[in-house]
PDB file of C-alpha atoms in Angstrom:
ATOM      1  CA  UNK A  12     186.934 117.001 219.393  1.00  0.00           C
ATOM      2  CA  UNK A  13     183.479 117.482 218.300  1.00  0.00           C
ATOM      3  CA  UNK A  14     180.658 115.738 219.951  1.00  0.00           C
ATOM      4  CA  UNK A  15     179.056 113.334 217.639  1.00  0.00           C
ATOM      5  CA  UNK A  16     175.466 112.456 219.114  1.00  0.00           C
ATOM      6  CA  UNK A  17     175.074 109.379 216.643  1.00  0.00           C
ATOM      7  CA  UNK A  18     178.250 107.693 217.341  1.00  0.00           C
ATOM      8  CA  UNK A  19     177.734 108.345 221.342  1.00  0.00           C
ATOM      9  CA  UNK A  20     174.285 106.772 221.039  1.00  0.00           C
ATOM     10  CA  UNK A  21     175.533 103.968 218.772  1.00  0.00           C
ATOM     11  CA  UNK A  22     178.370 103.254 221.323  1.00  0.00           C
ATOM     12  CA  UNK A  23     175.719 102.813 224.015  1.00  0.00           C
ATOM     13  CA  UNK A  24     173.989 100.298 221.660  1.00  0.00           C
ATOM     14  CA  UNK A  25     177.459  98.652 221.220  1.00  0.00           C
ATOM     15  CA  UNK A  26     177.752  98.356 224.932  1.00  0.00           C
ATOM     16  CA  UNK A  27     174.417  96.468 225.011  1.00  0.00           C
ATOM     17  CA  UNK A  28     175.794  94.136 222.322  1.00  0.00           C
ATOM     18  CA  UNK A  29     178.709  93.472 224.506  1.00  0.00           C
ATOM     19  CA  UNK A  30     176.478  92.486 227.324  1.00  0.00           C
ATOM     20  CA  UNK A  31     174.737  89.821 224.850  1.00  0.00           C
ATOM     21  CA  UNK A  32     178.176  88.588 223.854  1.00  0.00           C
ATOM     22  CA  UNK A  33     178.951  87.985 227.426  1.00  0.00           C
ATOM     23  CA  UNK A  34     176.132  85.766 227.857  1.00  0.00           C
ATOM     24  CA  UNK A  35     176.781  83.760 224.455  1.00  0.00           C
ATOM     25  CA  UNK A  36     174.056  85.809 222.742  1.00  0.00           C
ATOM     26  CA  UNK A  37     174.544  87.049 219.200  1.00  0.00           C
ATOM     27  CA  UNK A  38     175.976  90.507 220.042  1.00  0.00           C
ATOM     28  CA  UNK A  39     173.279  93.079 218.986  1.00  0.00           C
ATOM     29  CA  UNK A  40     172.393  95.938 221.004  1.00  0.00           C
ATOM     30  CA  UNK A  41     169.585  98.807 220.911  1.00  0.00           C
ATOM     31  CA  UNK A  42     168.870 101.859 222.719  1.00  0.00           C
ATOM     32  CA  UNK A  43     165.875 104.266 222.074  1.00  0.00           C
ATOM     33  CA  UNK A  44     166.457 107.900 222.481  1.00  0.00           C
ATOM     34  CA  UNK A  45     163.664 110.670 222.751  1.00  0.00           C
ATOM     35  CA  UNK A  46     165.253 114.055 222.828  1.00  0.00           C
ATOM     36  CA  UNK A  47     168.639 113.531 224.291  1.00  0.00           C
ATOM     37  CA  UNK A  48     167.498 110.857 226.868  1.00  0.00           C
ATOM     38  CA  UNK A  49     167.793 106.956 226.538  1.00  0.00           C
ATOM     39  CA  UNK A  50     164.565 105.670 227.579  1.00  0.00           C
ATOM     40  CA  UNK A  51     165.271 102.163 226.666  1.00  0.00           C
ATOM     41  CA  UNK A  52     168.126  99.849 226.338  1.00  0.00           C
ATOM     42  CA  UNK A  53     168.179  96.249 225.307  1.00  0.00           C
ATOM     43  CA  UNK A  54     170.359  93.329 223.859  1.00  0.00           C
ATOM     44  CA  UNK A  55     169.531  90.036 222.127  1.00  0.00           C
ATOM     45  CA  UNK A  56     168.280  87.404 224.692  1.00  0.00           C
ATOM     46  CA  UNK A  57     166.990  84.740 222.055  1.00  0.00           C
ATOM     47  CA  UNK A  58     169.363  81.989 223.583  1.00  0.00           C
ATOM     48  CA  UNK A  59     168.806  83.061 226.998  1.00  0.00           C
ATOM     49  CA  UNK A  60     164.932  83.364 226.940  1.00  0.00           C
ATOM     50  CA  UNK A  61     164.688  80.514 224.253  1.00  0.00           C
ATOM     51  CA  UNK A  62     162.309  82.849 222.500  1.00  0.00           C
ATOM     52  CA  UNK A  63     162.361  83.791 218.745  1.00  0.00           C
ATOM     53  CA  UNK A  64     161.140  87.241 219.309  1.00  0.00           C
ATOM     54  CA  UNK A  65     163.841  88.342 222.029  1.00  0.00           C
ATOM     55  CA  UNK A  66     165.702  90.423 219.535  1.00  0.00           C
ATOM     56  CA  UNK A  67     167.384  93.564 220.965  1.00  0.00           C
ATOM     57  CA  UNK A  68     165.000  96.007 219.066  1.00  0.00           C
ATOM     58  CA  UNK A  69     161.665  94.090 220.167  1.00  0.00           C
ATOM     59  CA  UNK A  70     162.940  94.078 223.829  1.00  0.00           C
ATOM     60  CA  UNK A  71     163.844  97.874 223.542  1.00  0.00           C
ATOM     61  CA  UNK A  72     160.446  98.858 221.926  1.00  0.00           C
ATOM     62  CA  UNK A  73     158.519  97.141 224.488  1.00  0.00           C
ATOM     63  CA  UNK A  74     160.482  98.759 227.250  1.00  0.00           C
ATOM     64  CA  UNK A  75     160.069 102.306 225.654  1.00  0.00           C
ATOM     65  CA  UNK A  76     156.367 101.885 225.155  1.00  0.00           C
ATOM     66  CA  UNK A  77     156.166 100.818 228.902  1.00  0.00           C
ATOM     67  CA  UNK A  78     158.129 103.927 229.877  1.00  0.00           C
ATOM     68  CA  UNK A  79     155.937 106.464 227.814  1.00  0.00           C
ATOM     69  CA  UNK A  80     152.683 104.468 228.634  1.00  0.00           C
ATOM     70  CA  UNK A  81     151.968 104.421 224.765  1.00  0.00           C
ATOM     71  CA  UNK A  82     152.593 102.030 222.017  1.00  0.00           C
ATOM     72  CA  UNK A  83     153.263 105.133 219.684  1.00  0.00           C
ATOM     73  CA  UNK A  84     157.044 105.959 219.596  1.00  0.00           C
ATOM     74  CA  UNK A  85     156.620 108.917 217.374  1.00  0.00           C
ATOM     75  CA  UNK A  86     159.449 111.024 218.742  1.00  0.00           C
ATOM     76  CA  UNK A  87     161.751 108.068 219.173  1.00  0.00           C
ATOM     77  CA  UNK A  88     165.115 107.296 217.518  1.00  0.00           C
ATOM     78  CA  UNK A  89     166.216 103.643 217.620  1.00  0.00           C
ATOM     79  CA  UNK A  90     170.109 102.876 217.463  1.00  0.00           C
ATOM     80  CA  UNK A  91     171.009  99.524 216.847  1.00  0.00           C
ATOM     81  CA  UNK A  92     174.143  97.670 215.933  1.00  0.00           C
ATOM     82  CA  UNK A  93     172.802  95.553 213.190  1.00  0.00           C
ATOM     83  CA  UNK A  94     170.347  96.337 210.388  1.00  0.00           C
ATOM     84  CA  UNK A  95     166.741  95.322 211.756  1.00  0.00           C
ATOM     85  CA  UNK A  96     165.266  91.817 210.445  1.00  0.00           C
ATOM     86  CA  UNK A  97     161.748  91.629 208.913  1.00  0.00           C
ATOM     87  CA  UNK A  98     160.139  91.004 212.471  1.00  0.00           C
ATOM     88  CA  UNK A  99     162.125  93.955 214.069  1.00  0.00           C
ATOM     89  CA  UNK A 100     161.319  96.186 211.091  1.00  0.00           C
ATOM     90  CA  UNK A 101     157.584  95.554 211.443  1.00  0.00           C
ATOM     91  CA  UNK A 102     157.704  96.234 215.200  1.00  0.00           C
ATOM     92  CA  UNK A 103     159.564  99.389 214.357  1.00  0.00           C
ATOM     93  CA  UNK A 104     157.026 100.484 211.659  1.00  0.00           C
ATOM     94  CA  UNK A 105     154.205  99.483 214.036  1.00  0.00           C
ATOM     95  CA  UNK A 106     155.462 101.299 216.952  1.00  0.00           C
ATOM     96  CA  UNK A 107     155.760 104.562 214.709  1.00  0.00           C
ATOM     97  CA  UNK A 108     159.678 104.975 215.596  1.00  0.00           C
ATOM     98  CA  UNK A 109     160.573 108.400 214.074  1.00  0.00           C
ATOM     99  CA  UNK A 110     164.204 107.508 213.092  1.00  0.00           C
ATOM    100  CA  UNK A 111     166.282 104.209 212.901  1.00  0.00           C
ATOM    101  CA  UNK A 112     170.139 104.521 213.038  1.00  0.00           C
ATOM    102  CA  UNK A 113     172.066 101.302 212.508  1.00  0.00           C
ATOM    103  CA  UNK A 114     175.641 100.159 212.323  1.00  0.00           C
ATOM    104  CA  UNK A 115     176.383  97.185 210.178  1.00  0.00           C
ATOM    105  CA  UNK A 116     174.207  96.260 207.109  1.00  0.00           C
ATOM    106  CA  UNK A 117     172.723  92.593 207.008  1.00  0.00           C
ATOM    107  CA  UNK A 118     172.754  91.415 203.357  1.00  0.00           C
ATOM    108  CA  UNK A 119     170.850  88.063 204.238  1.00  0.00           C
ATOM    109  CA  UNK A 120     167.996  89.681 206.146  1.00  0.00           C
ATOM    110  CA  UNK A 121     168.138  93.370 206.673  1.00  0.00           C
ATOM    111  CA  UNK A 122     164.752  95.113 206.031  1.00  0.00           C
ATOM    112  CA  UNK A 123     166.024  98.624 206.505  1.00  0.00           C
ATOM    113  CA  UNK A 124     167.259  99.062 202.962  1.00  0.00           C
ATOM    114  CA  UNK A 125     169.772  96.087 202.214  1.00  0.00           C
ATOM    115  CA  UNK A 126     167.602  92.949 201.591  1.00  0.00           C
ATOM    116  CA  UNK A 127     164.479  95.096 201.442  1.00  0.00           C
ATOM    117  CA  UNK A 128     163.100  98.115 203.024  1.00  0.00           C
ATOM    118  CA  UNK A 129     160.081  97.686 205.345  1.00  0.00           C
ATOM    119  CA  UNK A 130     160.696 100.908 207.209  1.00  0.00           C
ATOM    120  CA  UNK A 131     160.295 103.258 204.210  1.00  0.00           C
ATOM    121  CA  UNK A 132     157.855 101.335 202.114  1.00  0.00           C
ATOM    122  CA  UNK A 133     155.211 103.939 201.122  1.00  0.00           C
ATOM    123  CA  UNK A 134     152.504 101.066 201.155  1.00  0.00           C
ATOM    124  CA  UNK A 135     152.566 101.251 204.875  1.00  0.00           C
ATOM    125  CA  UNK A 136     150.857 103.969 206.870  1.00  0.00           C
ATOM    126  CA  UNK A 137     154.160 104.843 208.729  1.00  0.00           C
ATOM    127  CA  UNK A 138     157.796 105.325 207.496  1.00  0.00           C
ATOM    128  CA  UNK A 139     160.778 105.720 209.415  1.00  0.00           C
ATOM    129  CA  UNK A 140     163.728 107.875 208.569  1.00  0.00           C
ATOM    130  CA  UNK A 141     166.860 105.553 208.267  1.00  0.00           C
ATOM    131  CA  UNK A 142     170.438 106.316 208.493  1.00  0.00           C
ATOM    132  CA  UNK A 143     173.212 103.622 208.093  1.00  0.00           C
ATOM    133  CA  UNK A 144     176.880 103.110 208.692  1.00  0.00           C
ATOM    134  CA  UNK A 145     177.464 104.520 212.004  1.00  0.00           C
ATOM    135  CA  UNK A 146     180.276 102.771 213.487  1.00  0.00           C
ATOM    136  CA  UNK A 147     179.936 100.330 210.762  1.00  0.00           C
ATOM    137  CA  UNK A 148     183.149  98.606 211.172  1.00  0.00           C
ATOM    138  CA  UNK A 149     183.007  98.243 214.980  1.00  0.00           C
ATOM    139  CA  UNK A 150     179.476  96.802 214.835  1.00  0.00           C
ATOM    140  CA  UNK A 151     180.326  94.482 211.918  1.00  0.00           C
ATOM    141  CA  UNK A 152     183.628  93.285 213.353  1.00  0.00           C
ATOM    142  CA  UNK A 153     182.052  92.435 216.711  1.00  0.00           C
ATOM    143  CA  UNK A 154     179.499  90.191 214.546  1.00  0.00           C
ATOM    144  CA  UNK A 155     182.199  88.785 212.552  1.00  0.00           C
ATOM    145  CA  UNK A 156     184.455  87.881 215.536  1.00  0.00           C
ATOM    146  CA  UNK A 157     181.410  86.274 217.359  1.00  0.00           C
ATOM    147  CA  UNK A 158     180.618  84.004 214.370  1.00  0.00           C
ATOM    148  CA  UNK A 159     184.277  83.314 213.947  1.00  0.00           C
ATOM    149  CA  UNK A 160     184.574  82.043 217.377  1.00  0.00           C
ATOM    150  CA  UNK A 161     181.302  80.238 217.316  1.00  0.00           C
ATOM    151  CA  UNK A 162     182.434  78.146 214.254  1.00  0.00           C
ATOM    152  CA  UNK A 163     185.801  77.471 215.827  1.00  0.00           C
ATOM    153  CA  UNK A 164     184.247  76.358 218.970  1.00  0.00           C
ATOM    154  CA  UNK A 165     181.695  74.057 217.144  1.00  0.00           C
ATOM    155  CA  UNK A 166     184.412  72.449 215.109  1.00  0.00           C
ATOM    156  CA  UNK A 167     186.652  71.546 218.296  1.00  0.00           C
ATOM    157  CA  UNK A 168     183.535  70.291 219.913  1.00  0.00           C
ATOM    158  CA  UNK A 169     182.714  67.858 216.790  1.00  0.00           C
ATOM    159  CA  UNK A 170     186.277  66.892 216.815  1.00  0.00           C
ATOM    160  CA  UNK A 171     186.162  66.132 220.393  1.00  0.00           C
ATOM    161  CA  UNK A 172     182.872  64.038 220.114  1.00  0.00           C
ATOM    162  CA  UNK A 173     184.459  62.103 217.214  1.00  0.00           C
ATOM    163  CA  UNK A 174     187.428  61.116 219.173  1.00  0.00           C
ATOM    164  CA  UNK A 175     185.332  60.176 222.109  1.00  0.00           C
ATOM    165  CA  UNK A 176     183.311  57.888 219.828  1.00  0.00           C
ATOM    166  CA  UNK A 177     186.521  56.527 218.320  1.00  0.00           C
ATOM    167  CA  UNK A 178     187.746  55.632 221.854  1.00  0.00           C
ATOM    168  CA  UNK A 179     184.711  53.898 223.045  1.00  0.00           C
ATOM    169  CA  UNK A 180     184.655  51.713 219.977  1.00  0.00           C
TER     170      UNK A 180
END
């Protein structure tokens, strides 16, 4: 079997997403690669940190910049399980990431080509190469399952709450 570099690194991002899921976070993971070395890895921590900016991409970018001692990530590739949102796309653009590879598209907020395309807008002074659909089913399936389970859990909690309120009347 031939080695598929992009799938290899996306599987590393998926591994990060699974860490997020175990913490009750939306399962999104990211890794940053320079050459053939992972220099940063992160997953969503928005709920854990109670921080709106604790997205996998932003955390990985911060880690990579610290490791390299530079805010410029001009030789870096970012592998992420979900298409970056506007904030993350902005951070990617501002940190000069060379290439972005993502798994699942985000029709409601994806800013790497689906909803809009911040990463390749020529009005900015930097554009990233973008590749989509790497292990898309696996990445998207993980998110769909997470939200399906979350809705079931919230529905069950609501039912329990209503039953308790009725008992207490």
